[in-house]
Amino acid sequence: MLLLTWWTWYIWSHAAVTFIEAGYDIAILDNLSNSSKEVLKHIENITWKAPKFYEADIRDKDAIEKIFKENKIDGVIHFAGLKAVWESCDKPYEYYENNVVGSNNLFEIMEKYNCKDIIFSSSATVYDPNENPPFIENTPTWNTTNPYGTTKFIIENMLRDLANHRDFRVANLRYFNPVWAHESWLIWEDPNDIPNNLLPYIMKVASWELPELSIYWDDYDTIDGTGVRDYIHVVDLVEAHLDAWKYLENSGKKAVFESFNLWTGTWTSVKEMIAYTEEIIWHPLNHEIVERRSGDIASAYCSPIKAKEILWWKAKLTVKQAIKDSWNFIQTNIR
Ligand code: WQD
């Protein structure tokens, strides 16, 4: 059985579907801080299997141990953690406690139950922005620019130590901007509060749930002045997690620590995201330019060559497909 730890269903419910459809039994750990158990039904509707669910917080070591006592956990896909760059600048201590202390609890219990295979959901925010992109896996990562990126850097190095000294086998996956909706249109980001990320916010404006999108600054040194990102469809992203798991299973090694950039190699600005959305929803999307958001960067991009050569993984879907899938979800599930 594989344990999937996460804190927001939208993106990682896709991972549950992908691993179940690949034949794995899974258990889910979520503290329901920004999610609802509704998605469990969607996962069951898609896969005809109801994953084991534990409402737990990785800051609670006993709650983690209960899962390992009740199940033979062969490996962990570790997504859980606070994830908003700008929020981490406002709440650094929450990020250090949740992300780093929580991960430490998880790794300690894993070793106690002789479970040492793990996929870690890291981030391209670990790369030093002063280096010249495209960032490759051995680009320096020590000079992070926000507490969120710092927590990812620390956890990566904890796992590197555990591989070097405790025979852990680690696939460390670095990505930035997952965008999502399952082609079944049953699962997508459905934040309980106001979305942090661009696409779910755009979708709420598109469906008149929110009045207007604020574009955080338009004077960056980019194609049109707005922030540029490599948006990766979550269906591609979770396929990479499955490929990484198979890489660990088949590695035949006692200990592994390998990092992989998961990127599409295409970049989209905020204004382009608005234009693509307007093509799909057939009406203008209300928006205004405001001040830049703390922690934001103009653009970042990485080379995905290593994931292609070693994991045989390459992104297949486009950001326009993600926008279309998200809008189809909205149309299918108008509240
Ligand atoms: C994208 C662009 C904003 C909202 C991502 C992941 C985060 C983490 C770090 C992996 C930026 C602009 C956004 C809005 C806007 N992932 N924007 N108005 O900040 O790149 O963070 O990388 O480590 O989990 O989300 O993603 O979607 O918040 O922003 O103008 O209302 O959209 O300035 O240029 P971000 P995002």
Tab-separated table of C-alpha atoms and ligand atoms in Angstrom:
chain	number	residue	atom	x	y	z
A	1	MET	CA	0.000	0.000	0.000
A	2	LEU	CA	1.173	3.586	-0.729
A	3	LEU	CA	0.434	6.497	1.590
A	4	LEU	CA	-0.415	9.796	-0.111
A	5	THR	CA	-0.070	12.786	2.228
A	6	TRP	CA	-1.710	16.023	1.106
A	7	TRP	CA	-3.510	19.121	2.295
A	8	THR	CA	-5.536	20.228	-0.648
A	9	TRP	CA	-7.435	17.682	-2.639
A	10	TYR	CA	-7.500	19.395	-5.997
A	11	ILE	CA	-4.187	18.382	-7.381
A	12	TRP	CA	-3.422	15.280	-5.418
A	13	SER	CA	-6.821	13.658	-5.853
A	14	HIS	CA	-5.586	13.198	-9.428
A	15	ALA	CA	-2.622	11.302	-8.017
A	16	ALA	CA	-4.990	9.033	-6.101
A	17	VAL	CA	-6.857	8.267	-9.339
A	18	THR	CA	-3.651	7.627	-11.290
A	19	PHE	CA	-2.119	5.284	-8.699
A	20	ILE	CA	-5.382	3.382	-8.149
A	21	GLU	CA	-5.837	2.962	-11.915
A	22	ALA	CA	-2.222	1.688	-12.058
A	23	GLY	CA	-3.219	-1.067	-9.608
A	24	TYR	CA	-1.903	0.319	-6.317
A	25	ASP	CA	-3.794	0.236	-3.009
A	26	ILE	CA	-3.577	3.660	-1.437
A	27	ALA	CA	-4.254	5.394	1.851
A	28	ILE	CA	-4.694	9.150	2.129
A	29	LEU	CA	-3.604	11.455	4.951
A	30	ASP	CA	-5.222	14.903	4.879
A	31	ASN	CA	-6.014	17.383	7.634
A	32	LEU	CA	-8.944	18.830	5.627
A	33	SER	CA	-7.554	22.340	6.206
A	34	ASN	CA	-8.507	23.398	2.701
A	35	SER	CA	-10.490	20.542	1.266
A	36	SER	CA	-13.592	18.436	1.714
A	37	LYS	CA	-14.184	14.710	1.884
A	38	GLU	CA	-16.518	15.196	-1.107
A	39	VAL	CA	-13.616	14.394	-3.397
A	40	LEU	CA	-13.350	10.868	-1.938
A	41	LYS	CA	-16.683	10.114	-3.627
A	42	HIS	CA	-15.376	11.516	-6.914
A	43	ILE	CA	-12.277	9.317	-6.683
A	44	GLU	CA	-14.560	6.317	-6.082
A	45	ASN	CA	-16.840	7.309	-8.984
A	46	ILE	CA	-13.848	7.397	-11.330
A	47	THR	CA	-11.953	4.336	-10.068
A	48	TRP	CA	-14.724	2.239	-8.458
A	49	LYS	CA	-12.402	2.011	-5.430
A	50	ALA	CA	-12.693	3.915	-2.154
A	51	PRO	CA	-9.179	4.714	-0.861
A	52	LYS	CA	-8.571	4.454	2.883
A	53	PHE	CA	-8.783	7.940	4.359
A	54	TYR	CA	-7.224	9.295	7.543
A	55	GLU	CA	-8.094	12.802	8.720
A	56	ALA	CA	-4.735	13.623	10.274
A	57	ASP	CA	-2.092	16.296	10.448
A	58	ILE	CA	1.597	15.505	9.853
A	59	ARG	CA	2.393	17.643	12.907
A	60	ASP	CA	0.738	14.859	14.957
A	61	LYS	CA	3.275	12.001	15.106
A	62	ASP	CA	0.815	9.623	16.825
A	63	ALA	CA	-1.735	10.163	14.041
A	64	ILE	CA	0.901	9.266	11.437
A	65	GLU	CA	1.967	6.184	13.434
A	66	LYS	CA	-1.656	4.967	13.601
A	67	ILE	CA	-1.678	4.711	9.788
A	68	PHE	CA	1.548	2.675	9.766
A	69	LYS	CA	0.276	0.438	12.594
A	70	GLU	CA	-2.959	-0.320	10.723
A	71	ASN	CA	-1.466	-0.759	7.248
A	72	LYS	CA	1.655	-2.179	5.641
A	73	ILE	CA	2.891	1.009	3.965
A	74	ASP	CA	5.409	0.250	1.205
A	75	GLY	CA	6.076	3.848	0.242
A	76	VAL	CA	4.984	7.452	0.618
A	77	ILE	CA	4.078	10.113	-1.928
A	78	HIS	CA	4.588	13.227	0.188
A	79	PHE	CA	2.589	16.223	-1.025
A	80	ALA	CA	1.465	17.631	2.323
A	81	GLY	CA	2.576	21.133	3.119
A	82	LEU	CA	1.578	24.768	2.979
A	83	LYS	CA	2.256	25.986	-0.534
A	84	ALA	CA	1.696	29.689	-1.189
A	85	VAL	CA	4.902	31.646	-1.769
A	86	TRP	CA	3.378	35.026	-0.857
A	87	GLU	CA	1.640	33.590	2.271
A	88	SER	CA	4.914	32.096	3.520
A	89	CYS	CA	6.367	35.632	3.624
A	90	ASP	CA	3.525	36.631	5.988
A	91	LYS	CA	3.508	33.408	8.057
A	92	PRO	CA	7.051	31.940	8.051
A	93	TYR	CA	6.734	30.107	11.402
A	94	GLU	CA	3.573	28.259	10.217
A	95	TYR	CA	5.475	27.153	7.121
A	96	TYR	CA	8.523	25.978	9.094
A	97	GLU	CA	6.331	24.073	11.567
A	98	ASN	CA	3.950	22.499	9.052
A	99	ASN	CA	6.354	21.735	6.248
A	100	VAL	CA	9.639	20.947	8.022
A	101	VAL	CA	8.580	19.640	11.452
A	102	GLY	CA	5.678	17.770	9.849
A	103	SER	CA	7.992	16.128	7.306
A	104	ASN	CA	10.452	15.207	10.058
A	105	ASN	CA	7.623	13.414	11.924
A	106	LEU	CA	6.692	11.522	8.776
A	107	PHE	CA	10.256	10.419	7.958
A	108	GLU	CA	10.867	9.246	11.540
A	109	ILE	CA	7.734	7.081	11.550
A	110	MET	CA	8.543	5.765	8.070
A	111	GLU	CA	11.920	4.483	9.253
A	112	LYS	CA	10.380	3.043	12.446
A	113	TYR	CA	8.175	0.852	10.238
A	114	ASN	CA	10.973	0.126	7.750
A	115	CYS	CA	9.313	2.118	4.973
A	116	LYS	CA	12.078	3.967	3.139
A	117	ASP	CA	10.795	4.689	-0.378
A	118	ILE	CA	9.438	8.197	-0.850
A	119	ILE	CA	8.520	10.625	-3.580
A	120	PHE	CA	8.772	14.219	-2.405
A	121	SER	CA	6.759	17.028	-3.960
A	122	SER	CA	9.432	19.712	-3.989
A	123	SER	CA	9.536	22.954	-5.939
A	124	ALA	CA	11.491	25.006	-8.416
A	125	THR	CA	11.469	27.735	-5.785
A	126	VAL	CA	14.580	26.039	-4.354
A	127	TYR	CA	16.684	27.271	-7.299
A	128	ASP	CA	18.827	30.378	-6.835
A	129	PRO	CA	17.075	33.043	-8.967
A	130	ASN	CA	20.454	34.730	-9.548
A	131	GLU	CA	21.583	31.713	-11.546
A	132	ASN	CA	20.921	31.751	-15.304
A	133	PRO	CA	17.824	29.780	-16.343
A	134	PRO	CA	16.917	27.289	-17.621
A	135	PHE	CA	17.698	25.707	-14.243
A	136	ILE	CA	18.955	22.104	-14.347
A	137	GLU	CA	18.852	19.710	-11.399
A	138	ASN	CA	22.336	20.601	-10.162
A	139	THR	CA	21.793	24.379	-10.370
A	140	PRO	CA	22.614	25.784	-6.881
A	141	THR	CA	19.603	25.680	-4.552
A	142	TRP	CA	20.829	27.177	-1.318
A	143	ASN	CA	19.846	30.827	-1.981
A	144	THR	CA	16.046	30.618	-1.615
A	145	THR	CA	14.063	33.865	-1.672
A	146	ASN	CA	11.030	33.026	0.492
A	147	PRO	CA	10.164	30.826	3.506
A	148	TYR	CA	8.164	28.401	1.340
A	149	GLY	CA	11.187	27.750	-0.902
A	150	THR	CA	13.405	27.514	2.183
A	151	THR	CA	11.205	24.751	3.658
A	152	LYS	CA	11.434	22.804	0.404
A	153	PHE	CA	15.244	23.257	0.372
A	154	ILE	CA	15.510	22.027	3.985
A	155	ILE	CA	13.282	18.983	3.412
A	156	GLU	CA	15.207	18.052	0.249
A	157	ASN	CA	18.426	18.040	2.242
A	158	MET	CA	16.856	16.043	5.084
A	159	LEU	CA	15.937	13.402	2.509
A	160	ARG	CA	19.415	13.542	0.945
A	161	ASP	CA	20.857	12.828	4.429
A	162	LEU	CA	18.394	9.941	4.940
A	163	ALA	CA	19.421	8.462	1.587
A	164	ASN	CA	23.128	8.834	2.399
A	165	HIS	CA	22.937	7.523	5.975
A	166	ARG	CA	19.655	5.587	6.449
A	167	ASP	CA	19.210	3.864	3.061
A	168	PHE	CA	16.146	5.844	2.006
A	169	ARG	CA	15.264	5.803	-1.699
A	170	VAL	CA	14.075	9.265	-2.734
A	171	ALA	CA	12.673	10.735	-5.944
A	172	ASN	CA	12.693	14.502	-5.450
A	173	LEU	CA	10.326	16.212	-7.924
A	174	ARG	CA	10.654	19.931	-8.610
A	175	TYR	CA	7.843	21.835	-10.323
A	176	PHE	CA	6.077	25.194	-10.117
A	177	ASN	CA	2.602	25.653	-11.403
A	178	PRO	CA	0.229	22.724	-11.556
A	179	VAL	CA	-3.011	23.517	-13.331
A	180	TRP	CA	-5.730	21.006	-13.219
A	181	ALA	CA	-8.941	19.311	-13.880
A	182	HIS	CA	-9.459	15.623	-14.483
A	183	GLU	CA	-10.832	14.752	-17.924
A	184	SER	CA	-13.763	13.206	-16.081
A	185	TRP	CA	-14.506	16.763	-14.956
A	186	LEU	CA	-15.228	15.308	-11.536
A	187	ILE	CA	-12.125	16.590	-9.841
A	188	TRP	CA	-10.536	19.968	-9.879
A	189	GLU	CA	-9.366	22.685	-7.497
A	190	ASP	CA	-12.301	23.614	-5.340
A	191	PRO	CA	-10.773	25.675	-2.562
A	192	ASN	CA	-12.946	26.244	0.444
A	193	ASP	CA	-11.783	29.833	0.489
A	194	ILE	CA	-10.573	32.436	-2.007
A	195	PRO	CA	-8.046	30.716	-4.318
A	196	ASN	CA	-4.396	31.710	-4.069
A	197	ASN	CA	-3.488	30.471	-7.523
A	198	LEU	CA	-4.147	32.089	-10.859
A	199	LEU	CA	-6.267	29.538	-12.740
A	200	PRO	CA	-8.797	28.734	-9.989
A	201	TYR	CA	-9.163	32.478	-9.392
A	202	ILE	CA	-9.716	33.068	-13.129
A	203	MET	CA	-12.367	30.323	-13.131
A	204	LYS	CA	-14.264	31.946	-10.247
A	205	VAL	CA	-14.270	35.283	-12.112
A	206	ALA	CA	-15.287	33.504	-15.339
A	207	SER	CA	-18.270	31.947	-13.546
A	208	TRP	CA	-19.185	35.275	-11.870
A	209	GLU	CA	-18.428	33.878	-8.377
A	210	LEU	CA	-15.806	36.622	-7.939
A	211	PRO	CA	-16.100	40.077	-9.509
A	212	GLU	CA	-12.613	40.680	-10.913
A	213	LEU	CA	-9.095	39.259	-11.267
A	214	SER	CA	-6.271	41.368	-9.846
A	215	ILE	CA	-3.173	41.093	-12.025
A	216	TYR	CA	-0.217	41.408	-9.657
A	217	TRP	CA	1.869	43.933	-11.611
A	218	ASP	CA	2.464	44.439	-15.320
A	219	ASP	CA	5.894	45.988	-15.360
A	220	TYR	CA	8.066	42.886	-15.140
A	221	ASP	CA	10.770	42.289	-17.754
A	222	THR	CA	8.594	39.719	-19.570
A	223	ILE	CA	6.776	39.405	-22.920
A	224	ASP	CA	3.890	41.675	-21.794
A	225	GLY	CA	5.021	42.835	-18.341
A	226	THR	CA	2.996	40.252	-16.397
A	227	GLY	CA	4.315	37.191	-14.571
A	228	VAL	CA	5.362	34.265	-16.777
A	229	ARG	CA	5.100	30.641	-15.630
A	230	ASP	CA	5.423	27.112	-16.968
A	231	TYR	CA	1.926	25.763	-16.208
A	232	ILE	CA	1.850	21.979	-16.121
A	233	HIS	CA	-1.406	20.009	-16.430
A	234	VAL	CA	-1.860	17.997	-13.257
A	235	VAL	CA	-2.662	14.851	-15.232
A	236	ASP	CA	0.873	15.036	-16.705
A	237	LEU	CA	2.295	15.871	-13.296
A	238	VAL	CA	0.822	12.868	-11.521
A	239	GLU	CA	1.899	10.592	-14.377
A	240	ALA	CA	5.438	11.766	-13.550
A	241	HIS	CA	4.880	10.765	-9.897
A	242	LEU	CA	3.860	7.288	-11.045
A	243	ASP	CA	6.912	7.074	-13.339
A	244	ALA	CA	9.118	8.207	-10.446
A	245	TRP	CA	7.630	5.529	-8.167
A	246	LYS	CA	8.355	2.852	-10.777
A	247	TYR	CA	11.901	4.258	-11.102
A	248	LEU	CA	12.444	3.731	-7.353
A	249	GLU	CA	10.814	0.275	-7.413
A	250	ASN	CA	13.052	-0.829	-10.300
A	251	SER	CA	16.222	0.962	-9.176
A	252	GLY	CA	17.629	-2.166	-7.516
A	253	LYS	CA	19.685	0.181	-5.329
A	254	LYS	CA	19.881	0.212	-1.537
A	255	ALA	CA	19.788	4.018	-1.392
A	256	VAL	CA	18.765	6.666	-3.929
A	257	PHE	CA	18.457	10.438	-3.999
A	258	GLU	CA	17.590	11.842	-7.443
A	259	SER	CA	15.980	15.207	-8.310
A	260	PHE	CA	13.882	15.747	-11.418
A	261	ASN	CA	12.484	18.957	-12.947
A	262	LEU	CA	8.914	18.420	-14.099
A	263	TRP	CA	8.287	21.123	-16.668
A	264	THR	CA	6.585	21.451	-20.055
A	265	GLY	CA	9.141	23.820	-21.567
A	266	THR	CA	6.457	26.373	-22.530
A	267	TRP	CA	5.793	29.670	-20.756
A	268	THR	CA	2.575	31.626	-20.400
A	269	SER	CA	2.007	35.140	-19.042
A	270	VAL	CA	-0.950	36.196	-16.912
A	271	LYS	CA	-2.373	38.238	-19.794
A	272	GLU	CA	-2.065	35.198	-22.098
A	273	MET	CA	-3.929	33.081	-19.512
A	274	ILE	CA	-6.721	35.679	-19.572
A	275	ALA	CA	-6.798	35.708	-23.390
A	276	TYR	CA	-6.916	31.866	-23.589
A	277	THR	CA	-9.747	31.837	-21.036
A	278	GLU	CA	-11.777	34.481	-22.926
A	279	GLU	CA	-11.478	32.332	-26.081
A	280	ILE	CA	-13.070	29.463	-24.147
A	281	ILE	CA	-15.739	31.237	-22.069
A	282	TRP	CA	-16.756	33.597	-24.903
A	283	HIS	CA	-16.960	36.693	-22.717
A	284	PRO	CA	-14.420	39.241	-21.401
A	285	LEU	CA	-12.804	38.401	-18.064
A	286	ASN	CA	-12.941	41.344	-15.661
A	287	HIS	CA	-9.455	42.260	-14.474
A	288	GLU	CA	-7.370	45.153	-13.132
A	289	ILE	CA	-3.659	45.777	-12.629
A	290	VAL	CA	-2.565	46.093	-8.980
A	291	GLU	CA	0.705	46.165	-7.050
A	292	ARG	CA	3.036	43.141	-7.200
A	293	ARG	CA	2.500	40.357	-4.603
A	294	SER	CA	5.209	39.702	-1.987
A	295	GLY	CA	7.417	36.764	-2.947
A	296	ASP	CA	6.434	36.861	-6.631
A	297	ILE	CA	9.096	36.546	-9.294
A	298	ALA	CA	8.852	37.634	-12.942
A	299	SER	CA	9.562	34.253	-14.501
A	300	ALA	CA	11.452	31.044	-13.935
A	301	TYR	CA	12.075	28.073	-16.096
A	302	CYS	CA	13.834	24.743	-15.870
A	303	SER	CA	15.111	22.109	-18.236
A	304	PRO	CA	13.011	18.891	-18.091
A	305	ILE	CA	15.605	16.809	-20.012
A	306	LYS	CA	16.617	14.576	-17.082
A	307	ALA	CA	13.012	13.482	-16.407
A	308	LYS	CA	12.647	12.617	-20.084
A	309	GLU	CA	15.904	10.638	-20.231
A	310	ILE	CA	15.591	8.768	-16.918
A	311	LEU	CA	11.851	8.620	-16.166
A	312	TRP	CA	10.789	8.482	-19.840
A	313	TRP	CA	8.338	11.240	-18.879
A	314	LYS	CA	7.332	14.218	-21.019
A	315	ALA	CA	4.383	16.562	-20.538
A	316	LYS	CA	1.709	15.926	-23.183
A	317	LEU	CA	-1.132	18.336	-22.279
A	318	THR	CA	-1.215	22.105	-22.735
A	319	VAL	CA	-2.276	24.931	-20.468
A	320	LYS	CA	-5.151	25.612	-22.902
A	321	GLN	CA	-6.373	22.031	-22.291
A	322	ALA	CA	-6.222	22.660	-18.532
A	323	ILE	CA	-8.275	25.837	-18.933
A	324	LYS	CA	-10.788	23.974	-21.111
A	325	ASP	CA	-10.991	21.077	-18.589
A	326	SER	CA	-11.483	23.502	-15.709
A	327	TRP	CA	-14.202	25.406	-17.546
A	328	ASN	CA	-15.942	22.137	-18.500
A	329	PHE	CA	-15.942	21.226	-14.801
A	330	ILE	CA	-17.559	24.537	-13.910
A	331	GLN	CA	-20.215	24.119	-16.627
A	332	THR	CA	-20.936	20.560	-15.495
A	333	ASN	CA	-21.153	21.433	-11.812
A	334	ILE	CA	-22.752	24.867	-11.761
A	335	ARG	CA	-23.658	25.330	-8.093
B	1	WQD	C1	1.024	32.609	-11.055
B	1	WQD	C2	1.153	33.988	-11.689
B	1	WQD	C3	1.120	35.777	-10.081
B	1	WQD	C4	-3.039	35.064	-8.826
B	1	WQD	C5	3.503	28.560	-7.664
B	1	WQD	C6	2.606	27.538	-7.024
B	1	WQD	C7	3.002	27.352	-5.602
B	1	WQD	C8	4.402	26.890	-5.587
B	1	WQD	C9	5.261	28.017	-6.175
B	1	WQD	C10	5.501	24.911	-6.315
B	1	WQD	C11	2.078	34.923	-10.905
B	1	WQD	C12	-0.105	35.854	-11.001
B	1	WQD	C13	-1.819	34.966	-9.469
B	1	WQD	C14	-3.833	36.234	-9.014
B	1	WQD	C15	-2.140	37.122	-10.476
B	1	WQD	N1	4.472	25.658	-6.307
B	1	WQD	N2	-1.382	35.979	-10.274
B	1	WQD	N3	-3.347	37.215	-9.831
B	1	WQD	O1	2.908	32.259	-7.331
B	1	WQD	O2	3.865	30.982	-9.323
B	1	WQD	O3	3.274	29.824	-7.133
B	1	WQD	O4	4.877	28.235	-7.489
B	1	WQD	O5	6.401	25.083	-5.589
B	1	WQD	O6	2.171	26.378	-5.007
B	1	WQD	O7	1.292	28.005	-7.074
B	1	WQD	O8	1.488	30.608	-8.676
B	1	WQD	O9	-0.821	30.752	-9.568
B	1	WQD	O10	-0.211	32.062	-7.455
B	1	WQD	O11	0.683	32.793	-9.675
B	1	WQD	O12	-1.730	38.036	-11.209
B	1	WQD	O13	-4.956	36.396	-8.448
B	1	WQD	O14	-0.133	34.613	-11.679
B	1	WQD	O15	1.651	37.074	-9.839
B	1	WQD	O16	2.776	35.728	-11.839
B	1	WQD	P1	2.956	31.035	-8.144
B	1	WQD	P2	0.197	31.538	-8.797
